[in-house]
Tab-separated table of C-alpha atoms and ligand atoms in Angstrom:
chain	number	residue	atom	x	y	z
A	133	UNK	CA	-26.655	-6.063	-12.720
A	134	UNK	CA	-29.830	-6.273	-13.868
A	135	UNK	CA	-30.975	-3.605	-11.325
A	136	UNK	CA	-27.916	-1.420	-12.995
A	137	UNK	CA	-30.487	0.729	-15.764
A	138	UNK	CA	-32.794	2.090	-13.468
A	139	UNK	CA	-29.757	3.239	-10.871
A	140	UNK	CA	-29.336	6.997	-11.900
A	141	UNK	CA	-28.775	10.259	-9.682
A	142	UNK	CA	-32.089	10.343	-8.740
A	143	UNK	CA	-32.218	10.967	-5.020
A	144	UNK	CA	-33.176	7.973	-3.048
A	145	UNK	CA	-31.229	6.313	-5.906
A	146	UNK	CA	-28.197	3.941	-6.228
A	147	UNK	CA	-25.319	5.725	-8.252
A	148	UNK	CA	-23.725	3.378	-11.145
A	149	UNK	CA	-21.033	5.334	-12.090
A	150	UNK	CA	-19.401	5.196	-15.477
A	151	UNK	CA	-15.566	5.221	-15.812
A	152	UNK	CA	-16.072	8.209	-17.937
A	153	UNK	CA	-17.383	9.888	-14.687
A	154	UNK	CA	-14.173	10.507	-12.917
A	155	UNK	CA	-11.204	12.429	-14.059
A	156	UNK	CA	-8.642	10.541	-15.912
A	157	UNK	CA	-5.795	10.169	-13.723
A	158	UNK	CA	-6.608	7.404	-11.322
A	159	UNK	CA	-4.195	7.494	-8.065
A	160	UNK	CA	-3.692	3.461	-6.792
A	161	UNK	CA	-3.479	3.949	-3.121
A	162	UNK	CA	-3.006	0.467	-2.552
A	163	UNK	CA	-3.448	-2.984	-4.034
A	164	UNK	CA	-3.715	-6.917	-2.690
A	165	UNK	CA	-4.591	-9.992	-4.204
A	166	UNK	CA	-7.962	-9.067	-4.776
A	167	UNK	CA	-8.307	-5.884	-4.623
A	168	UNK	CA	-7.116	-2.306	-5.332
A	169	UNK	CA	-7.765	0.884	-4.104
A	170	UNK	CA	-7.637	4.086	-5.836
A	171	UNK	CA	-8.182	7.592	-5.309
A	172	UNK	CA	-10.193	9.087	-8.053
A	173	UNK	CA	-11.859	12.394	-8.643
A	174	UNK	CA	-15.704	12.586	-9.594
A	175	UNK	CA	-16.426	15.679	-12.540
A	176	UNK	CA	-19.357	15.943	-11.610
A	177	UNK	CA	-18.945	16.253	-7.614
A	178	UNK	CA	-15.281	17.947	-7.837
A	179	UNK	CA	-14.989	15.585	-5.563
A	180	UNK	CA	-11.825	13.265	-4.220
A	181	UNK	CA	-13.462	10.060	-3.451
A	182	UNK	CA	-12.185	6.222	-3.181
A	183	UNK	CA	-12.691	3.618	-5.721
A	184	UNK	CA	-11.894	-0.134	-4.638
A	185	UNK	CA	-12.254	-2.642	-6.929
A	186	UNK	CA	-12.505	-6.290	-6.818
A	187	UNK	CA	-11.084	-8.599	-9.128
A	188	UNK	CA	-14.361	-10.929	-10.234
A	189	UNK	CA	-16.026	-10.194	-7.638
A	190	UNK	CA	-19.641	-9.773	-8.754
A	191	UNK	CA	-21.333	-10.984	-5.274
A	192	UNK	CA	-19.578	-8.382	-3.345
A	193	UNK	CA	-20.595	-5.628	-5.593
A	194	UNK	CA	-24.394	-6.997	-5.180
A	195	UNK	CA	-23.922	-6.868	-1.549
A	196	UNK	CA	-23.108	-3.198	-1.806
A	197	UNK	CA	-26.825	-2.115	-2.678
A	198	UNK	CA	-27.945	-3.448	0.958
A	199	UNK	CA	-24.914	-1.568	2.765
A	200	UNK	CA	-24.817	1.805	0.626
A	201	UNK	CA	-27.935	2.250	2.280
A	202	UNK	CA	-26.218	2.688	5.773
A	203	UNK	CA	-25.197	6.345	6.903
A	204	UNK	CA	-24.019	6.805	10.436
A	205	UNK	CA	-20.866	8.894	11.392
A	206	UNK	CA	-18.557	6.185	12.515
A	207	UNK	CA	-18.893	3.954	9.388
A	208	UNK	CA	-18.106	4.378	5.939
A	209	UNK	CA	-20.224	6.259	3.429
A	210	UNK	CA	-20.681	4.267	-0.139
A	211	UNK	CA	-21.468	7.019	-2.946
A	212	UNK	CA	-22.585	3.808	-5.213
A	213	UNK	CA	-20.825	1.274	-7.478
A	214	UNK	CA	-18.939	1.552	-10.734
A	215	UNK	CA	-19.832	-1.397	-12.278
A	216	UNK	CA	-17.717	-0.712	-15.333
A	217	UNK	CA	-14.410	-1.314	-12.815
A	218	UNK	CA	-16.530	-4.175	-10.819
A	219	UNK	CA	-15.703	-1.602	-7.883
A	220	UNK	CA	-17.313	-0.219	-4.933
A	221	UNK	CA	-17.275	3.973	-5.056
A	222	UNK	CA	-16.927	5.125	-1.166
A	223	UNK	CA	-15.544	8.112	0.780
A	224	UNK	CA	-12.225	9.237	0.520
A	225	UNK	CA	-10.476	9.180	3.779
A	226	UNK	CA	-7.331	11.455	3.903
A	227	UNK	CA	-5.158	9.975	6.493
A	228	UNK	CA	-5.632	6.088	5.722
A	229	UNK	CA	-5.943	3.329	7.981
A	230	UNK	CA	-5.267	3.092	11.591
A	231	UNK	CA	-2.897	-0.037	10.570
A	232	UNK	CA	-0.614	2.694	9.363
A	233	UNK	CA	-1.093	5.687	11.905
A	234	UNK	CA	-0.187	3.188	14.822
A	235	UNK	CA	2.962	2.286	12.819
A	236	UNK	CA	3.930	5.783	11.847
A	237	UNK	CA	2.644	8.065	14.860
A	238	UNK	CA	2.965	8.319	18.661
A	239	UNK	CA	-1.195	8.707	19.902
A	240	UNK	CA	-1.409	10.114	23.146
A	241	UNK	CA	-3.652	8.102	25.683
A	242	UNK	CA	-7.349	10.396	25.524
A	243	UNK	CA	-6.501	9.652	21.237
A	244	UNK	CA	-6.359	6.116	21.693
A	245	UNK	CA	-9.599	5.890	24.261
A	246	UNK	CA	-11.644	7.852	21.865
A	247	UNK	CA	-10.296	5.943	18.393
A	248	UNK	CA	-11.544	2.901	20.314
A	249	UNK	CA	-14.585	4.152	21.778
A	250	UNK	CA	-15.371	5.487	18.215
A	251	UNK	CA	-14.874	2.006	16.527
A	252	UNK	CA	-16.973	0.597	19.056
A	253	UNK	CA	-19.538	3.145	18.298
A	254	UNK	CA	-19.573	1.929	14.729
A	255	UNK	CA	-19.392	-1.679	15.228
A	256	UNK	CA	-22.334	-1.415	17.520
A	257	UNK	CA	-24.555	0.290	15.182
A	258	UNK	CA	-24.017	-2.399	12.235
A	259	UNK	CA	-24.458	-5.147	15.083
A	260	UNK	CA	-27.929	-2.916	16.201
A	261	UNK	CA	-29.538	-3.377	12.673
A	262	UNK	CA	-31.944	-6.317	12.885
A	263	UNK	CA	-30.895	-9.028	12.219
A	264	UNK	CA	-26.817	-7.704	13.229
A	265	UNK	CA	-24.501	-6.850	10.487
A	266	UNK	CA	-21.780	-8.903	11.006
A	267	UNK	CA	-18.555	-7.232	9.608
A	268	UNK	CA	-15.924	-10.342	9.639
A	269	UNK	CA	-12.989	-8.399	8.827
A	270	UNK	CA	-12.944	-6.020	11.129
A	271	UNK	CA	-9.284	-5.281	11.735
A	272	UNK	CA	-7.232	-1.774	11.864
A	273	UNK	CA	-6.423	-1.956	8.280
A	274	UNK	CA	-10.853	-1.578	7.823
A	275	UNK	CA	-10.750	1.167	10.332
A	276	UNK	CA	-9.682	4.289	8.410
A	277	UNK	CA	-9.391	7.990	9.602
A	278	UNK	CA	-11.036	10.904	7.945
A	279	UNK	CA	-9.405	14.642	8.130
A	280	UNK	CA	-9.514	15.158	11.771
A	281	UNK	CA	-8.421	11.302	12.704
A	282	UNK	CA	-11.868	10.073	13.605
A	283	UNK	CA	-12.680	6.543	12.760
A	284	UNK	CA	-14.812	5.009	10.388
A	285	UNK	CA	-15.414	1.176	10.283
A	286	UNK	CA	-14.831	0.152	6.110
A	287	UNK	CA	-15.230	-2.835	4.105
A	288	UNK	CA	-18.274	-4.169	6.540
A	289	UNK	CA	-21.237	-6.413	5.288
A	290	UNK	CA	-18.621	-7.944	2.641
A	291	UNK	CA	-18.385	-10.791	3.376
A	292	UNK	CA	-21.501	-13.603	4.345
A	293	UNK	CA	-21.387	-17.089	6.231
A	294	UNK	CA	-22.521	-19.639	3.744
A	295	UNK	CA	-21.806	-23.613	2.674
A	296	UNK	CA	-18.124	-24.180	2.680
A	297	UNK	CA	-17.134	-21.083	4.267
A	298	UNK	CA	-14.221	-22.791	6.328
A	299	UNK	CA	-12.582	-22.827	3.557
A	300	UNK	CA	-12.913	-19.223	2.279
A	301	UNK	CA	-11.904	-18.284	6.119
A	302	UNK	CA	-8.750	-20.180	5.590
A	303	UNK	CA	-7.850	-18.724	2.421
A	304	UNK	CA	-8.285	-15.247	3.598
A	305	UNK	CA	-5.929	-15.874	6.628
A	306	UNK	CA	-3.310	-16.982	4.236
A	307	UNK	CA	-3.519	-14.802	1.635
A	308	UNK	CA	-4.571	-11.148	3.681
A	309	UNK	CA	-2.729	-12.458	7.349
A	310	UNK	CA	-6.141	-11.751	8.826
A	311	UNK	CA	-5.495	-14.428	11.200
A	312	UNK	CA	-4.990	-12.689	14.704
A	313	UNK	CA	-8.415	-11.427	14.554
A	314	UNK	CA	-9.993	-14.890	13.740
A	315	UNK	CA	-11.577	-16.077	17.278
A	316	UNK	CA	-10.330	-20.011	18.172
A	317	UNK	CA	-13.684	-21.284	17.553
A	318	UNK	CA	-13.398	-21.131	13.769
A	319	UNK	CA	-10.086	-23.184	13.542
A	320	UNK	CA	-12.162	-26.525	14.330
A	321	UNK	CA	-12.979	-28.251	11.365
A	322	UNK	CA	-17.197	-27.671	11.062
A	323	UNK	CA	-17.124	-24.533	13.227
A	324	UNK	CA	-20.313	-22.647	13.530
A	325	UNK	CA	-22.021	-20.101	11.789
A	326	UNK	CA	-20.106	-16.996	13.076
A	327	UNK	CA	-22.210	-13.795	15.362
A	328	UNK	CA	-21.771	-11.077	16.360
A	329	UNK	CA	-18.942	-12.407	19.225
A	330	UNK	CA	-16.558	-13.086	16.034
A	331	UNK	CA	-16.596	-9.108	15.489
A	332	UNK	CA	-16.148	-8.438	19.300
A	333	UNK	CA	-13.142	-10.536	19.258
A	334	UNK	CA	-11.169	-9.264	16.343
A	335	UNK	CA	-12.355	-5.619	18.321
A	336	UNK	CA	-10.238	-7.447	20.964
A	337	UNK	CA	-7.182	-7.549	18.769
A	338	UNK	CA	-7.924	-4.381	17.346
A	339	UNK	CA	-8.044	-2.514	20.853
A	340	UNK	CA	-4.601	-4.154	22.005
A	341	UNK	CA	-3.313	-2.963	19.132
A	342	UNK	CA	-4.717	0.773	19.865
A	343	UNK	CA	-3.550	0.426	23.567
A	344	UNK	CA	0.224	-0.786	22.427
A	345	UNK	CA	0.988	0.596	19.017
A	346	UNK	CA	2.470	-3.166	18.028
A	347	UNK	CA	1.732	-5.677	15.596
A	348	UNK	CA	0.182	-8.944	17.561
A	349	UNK	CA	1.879	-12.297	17.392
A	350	UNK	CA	5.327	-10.320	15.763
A	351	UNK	CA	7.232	-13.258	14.075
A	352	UNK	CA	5.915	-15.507	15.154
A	353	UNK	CA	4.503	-18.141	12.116
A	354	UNK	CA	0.807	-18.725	11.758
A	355	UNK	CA	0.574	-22.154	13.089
A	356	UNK	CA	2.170	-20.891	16.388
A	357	UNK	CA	-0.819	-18.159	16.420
A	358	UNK	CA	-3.139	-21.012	15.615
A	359	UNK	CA	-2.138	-23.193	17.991
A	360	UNK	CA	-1.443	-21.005	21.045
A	361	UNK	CA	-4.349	-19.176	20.345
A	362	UNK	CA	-6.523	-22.474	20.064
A	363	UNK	CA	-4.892	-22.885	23.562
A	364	UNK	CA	-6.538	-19.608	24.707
A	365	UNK	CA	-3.142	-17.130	24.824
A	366	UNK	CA	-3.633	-13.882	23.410
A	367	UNK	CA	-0.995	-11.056	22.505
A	368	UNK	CA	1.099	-9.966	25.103
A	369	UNK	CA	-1.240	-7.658	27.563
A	370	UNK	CA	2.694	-6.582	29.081
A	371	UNK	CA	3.520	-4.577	25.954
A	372	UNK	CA	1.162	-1.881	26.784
A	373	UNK	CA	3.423	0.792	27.587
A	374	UNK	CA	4.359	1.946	31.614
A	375	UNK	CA	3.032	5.475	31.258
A	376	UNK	CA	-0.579	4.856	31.134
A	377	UNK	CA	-3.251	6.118	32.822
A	378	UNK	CA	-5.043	4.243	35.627
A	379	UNK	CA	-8.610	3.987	33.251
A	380	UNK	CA	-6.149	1.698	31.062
A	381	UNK	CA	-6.824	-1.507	33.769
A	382	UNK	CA	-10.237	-0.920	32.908
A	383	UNK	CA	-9.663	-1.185	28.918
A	384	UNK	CA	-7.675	-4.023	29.507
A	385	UNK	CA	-10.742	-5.687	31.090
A	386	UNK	CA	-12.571	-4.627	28.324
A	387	UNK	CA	-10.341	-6.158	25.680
A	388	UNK	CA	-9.610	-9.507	28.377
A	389	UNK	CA	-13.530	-9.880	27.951
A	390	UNK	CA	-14.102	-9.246	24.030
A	391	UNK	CA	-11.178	-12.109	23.440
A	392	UNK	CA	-12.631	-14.401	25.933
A	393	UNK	CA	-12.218	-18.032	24.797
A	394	UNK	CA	-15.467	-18.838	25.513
A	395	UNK	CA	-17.825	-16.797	22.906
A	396	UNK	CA	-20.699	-16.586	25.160
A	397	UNK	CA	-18.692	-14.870	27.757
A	398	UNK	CA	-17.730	-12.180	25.026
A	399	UNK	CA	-19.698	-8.371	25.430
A	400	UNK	CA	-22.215	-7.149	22.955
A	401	UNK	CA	-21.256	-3.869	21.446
A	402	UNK	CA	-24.060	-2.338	23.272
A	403	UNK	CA	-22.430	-3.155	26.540
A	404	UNK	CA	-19.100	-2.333	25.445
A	405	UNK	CA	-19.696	1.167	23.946
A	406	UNK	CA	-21.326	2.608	27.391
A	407	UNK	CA	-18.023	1.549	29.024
A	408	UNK	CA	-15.490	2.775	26.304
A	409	UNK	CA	-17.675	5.914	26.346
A	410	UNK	CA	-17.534	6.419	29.907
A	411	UNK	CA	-13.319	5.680	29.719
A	412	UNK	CA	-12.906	8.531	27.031
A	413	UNK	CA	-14.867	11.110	28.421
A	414	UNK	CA	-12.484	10.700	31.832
A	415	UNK	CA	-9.305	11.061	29.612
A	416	UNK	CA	-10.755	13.780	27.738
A	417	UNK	CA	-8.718	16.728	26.743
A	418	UNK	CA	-10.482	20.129	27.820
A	419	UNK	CA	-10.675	23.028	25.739
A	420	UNK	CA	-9.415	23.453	22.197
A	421	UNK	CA	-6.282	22.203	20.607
A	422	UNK	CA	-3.820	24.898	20.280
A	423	UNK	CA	-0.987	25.214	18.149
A	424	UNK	CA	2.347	24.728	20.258
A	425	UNK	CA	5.669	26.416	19.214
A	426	UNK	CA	6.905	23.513	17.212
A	427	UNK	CA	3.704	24.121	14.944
A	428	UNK	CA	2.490	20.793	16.391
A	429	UNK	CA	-0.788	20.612	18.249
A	430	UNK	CA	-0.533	19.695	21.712
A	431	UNK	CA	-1.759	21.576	25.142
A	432	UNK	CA	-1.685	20.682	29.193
A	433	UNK	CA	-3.781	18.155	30.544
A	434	UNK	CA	-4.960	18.187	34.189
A	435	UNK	CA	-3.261	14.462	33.854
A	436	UNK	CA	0.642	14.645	35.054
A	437	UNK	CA	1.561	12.087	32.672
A	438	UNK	CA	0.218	14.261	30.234
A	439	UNK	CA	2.528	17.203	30.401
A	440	UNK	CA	5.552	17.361	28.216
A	441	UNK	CA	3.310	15.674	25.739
A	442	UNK	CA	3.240	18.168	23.257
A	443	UNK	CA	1.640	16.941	20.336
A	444	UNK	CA	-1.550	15.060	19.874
A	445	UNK	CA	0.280	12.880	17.394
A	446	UNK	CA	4.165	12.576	16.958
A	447	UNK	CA	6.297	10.813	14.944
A	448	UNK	CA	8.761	8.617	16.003
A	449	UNK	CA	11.097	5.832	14.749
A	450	UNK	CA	9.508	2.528	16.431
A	451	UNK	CA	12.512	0.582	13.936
A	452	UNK	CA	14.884	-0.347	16.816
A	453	UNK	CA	11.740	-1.069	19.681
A	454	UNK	CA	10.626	-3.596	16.475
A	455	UNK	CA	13.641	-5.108	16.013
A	456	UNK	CA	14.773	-5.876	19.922
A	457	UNK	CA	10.945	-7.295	19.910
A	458	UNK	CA	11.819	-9.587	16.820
A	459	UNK	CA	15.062	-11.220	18.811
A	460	UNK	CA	12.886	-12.329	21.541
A	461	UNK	CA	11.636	-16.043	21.630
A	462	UNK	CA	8.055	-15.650	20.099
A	463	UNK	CA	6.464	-16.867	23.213
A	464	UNK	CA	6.453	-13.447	24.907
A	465	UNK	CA	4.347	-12.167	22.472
A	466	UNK	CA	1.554	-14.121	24.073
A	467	UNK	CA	0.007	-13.893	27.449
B	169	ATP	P1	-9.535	-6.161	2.982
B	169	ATP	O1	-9.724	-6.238	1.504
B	169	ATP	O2	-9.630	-7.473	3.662
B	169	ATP	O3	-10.386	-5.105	3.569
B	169	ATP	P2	-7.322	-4.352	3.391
B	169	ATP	O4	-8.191	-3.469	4.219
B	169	ATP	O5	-5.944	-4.551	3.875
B	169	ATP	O6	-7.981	-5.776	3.206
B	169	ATP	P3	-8.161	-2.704	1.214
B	169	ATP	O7	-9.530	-2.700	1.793
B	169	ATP	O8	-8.000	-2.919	-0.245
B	169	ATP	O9	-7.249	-3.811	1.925
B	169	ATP	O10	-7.481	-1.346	1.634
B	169	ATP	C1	-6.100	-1.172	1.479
B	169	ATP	C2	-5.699	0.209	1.945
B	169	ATP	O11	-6.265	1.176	1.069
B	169	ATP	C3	-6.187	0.589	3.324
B	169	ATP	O12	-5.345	0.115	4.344
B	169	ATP	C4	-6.165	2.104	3.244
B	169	ATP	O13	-4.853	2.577	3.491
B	169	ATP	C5	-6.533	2.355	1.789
B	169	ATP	N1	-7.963	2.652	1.670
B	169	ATP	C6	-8.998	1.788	1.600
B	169	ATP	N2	-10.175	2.419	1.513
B	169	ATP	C7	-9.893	3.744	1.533
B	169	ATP	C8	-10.683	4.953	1.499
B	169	ATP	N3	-12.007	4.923	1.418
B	169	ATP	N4	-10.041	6.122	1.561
B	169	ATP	C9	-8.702	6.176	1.650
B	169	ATP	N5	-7.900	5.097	1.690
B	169	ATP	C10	-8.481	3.896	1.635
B	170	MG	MG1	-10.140	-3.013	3.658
């Protein structure tokens, strides 16, 4: 923190923001074994903005400097640190993570295309900076939604490849249940330095998850994922709902290739974004959203399956879809 006295508001500057710089009621949006988030207001700003802080984490707060410097639209913006809280000052994004919008909301099909041609738009950009950013956590609870449910990749840059890393890996997987988007190669016991393919697997995982609204590998216990996986079965490709359109084959592709056993045969992002980009214009709804009668927003499609849609996003109760999927022999949740 040595760098911490000459970080002011001066533009070009990093922030350091006090404690005493945010109004006193602190909101905890969430909170896991090493970390908490919090919505907090700035005085200054009038601002709502997101504080996450990490317990003893000094590194991670160093690594911040490099990635606050990194604006683009489809990742998150850092405002600067508060070293006070060892915590990271970012955005605040009003509608959470995508881990909890796919549990809580219906997304129609053109929603779901664009959510994962937006992540890919993110993911490639860190993975464009010379040399790539790797993320290595990239998962839907890191992909977070801002007021009009775009996406912005969080928490990237975070975490580095380093001397005894296999063991921080493992950790993590126990402790967070990161481990469906952890690609087979780094169960062995030396595995090697992860690139860029890690991230373009766990956007595997991430995209079957867009494409079927489920959790991968449901109850089924982690050395089952480990093993099966090791053995090259992924989550069930089946459980992408009936109704979809005929682009979804060519997502599935997509996804089939980003999980690929064998990392060289994975996509860069730069291949993969042209395609999601091209899949999400075709699904694209014309004209503007209007208000339906229900107050929800919804309108016709030129798509059949479309119609009677009415709302971009609705709730429903996925409880008793969950449970009938919990009876069944774990085994079908791979394919
Ligand atoms: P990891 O620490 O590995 O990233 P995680 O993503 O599950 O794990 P957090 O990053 O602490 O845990 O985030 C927990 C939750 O806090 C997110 O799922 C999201 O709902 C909320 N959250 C995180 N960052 C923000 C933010 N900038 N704005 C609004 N909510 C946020
Ligand atoms: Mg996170």
């Amino acid at each position: 923190f040595v760098l911490m006295d000459r970080l002011d508001g001066s533009p070009g500057q990093f922030r350091n923001f006090k404690k005493d710089d945010f109004e006193a009621d602190w909101i905890k949006v969430a909170e896991c074994r090493f970390s908490q988030v919090y919505q907090v207001k700035l005085k200054l700003w009038r601002e709502k903005c997101a504080l996450k802080s990490f317990d003893g984490a000094l590194r991670i707060i160093d690594e911040a400097h490099n990635i606050a410097k990194l604006k683009f639209k489809y990742i998150m913006s850092i405002y600067g640190l508060c070293s006070e809280a060892t915590a990271v000052v970012m955005e605040y994004m009003s509608n959470g993570s995508l881990n909890n919008l796919l549990a809580s909301h219906t997304l129609m099909w053109p929603k779901k295309f664009q959510m994962i041609h937006e992540a890919s738009m993110g993911m490639n950009f860190l993975h464009s900076m010379k040399p790539p950013l790797l993320h290595l956590n990239l998962k839907t609870s890191n992909i977070l939604l801002d007021d009009h449910l775009h996406v912005k990749i969080s928490d990237f840059g975070l975490i580095h490849w380093e001397e005894g890393m296999s063991k921080m890996f493992m950790e993590r997987l126990t402790a967070r249940g990161n481990i469906s988007y952890i690609p087979p190669e780094t169960f062995t016991q030396c595995p090697d330095p992860p690139g860029t393919t890690f991230d373009v697997y766990s956007f595997g995982i991430v995209m079957w998850e867009i494409l079927t609204q489920q959790k991968p590998y449901a109850g089924c216990s982690m050395t089952t994922v480990l093993l099966q996986v090791s053995e090259g079965k992924r989550p069930c490709v089946e459980m992408i709902p009936d109704e979809k359109p005929p682009e979804c084959d060519q997502m599935v592709s997509i996804m089939n290739q980003c999980w690929d056993q064998d990392r060289r045969k994975r996509p860069q992002f730069s291949d993969t974004v042209r395609r999601t980009e091209a899949l999400s214009e075709v699904l694209k709804i014309a004209g503007p959203i209007q208000n339906n009668k229900n107050g929800d927003m919804g309108q016709k499609s030129s798509y059949p399956w479309l119609d009677g849609i009415l709302s971009l996003l609705s709730q429903k109760d996925f409880g008793s879809f969950r449970q009938s999927v919990k009876k069944e022999h774990v085994y079908t949740q791979f394919s």
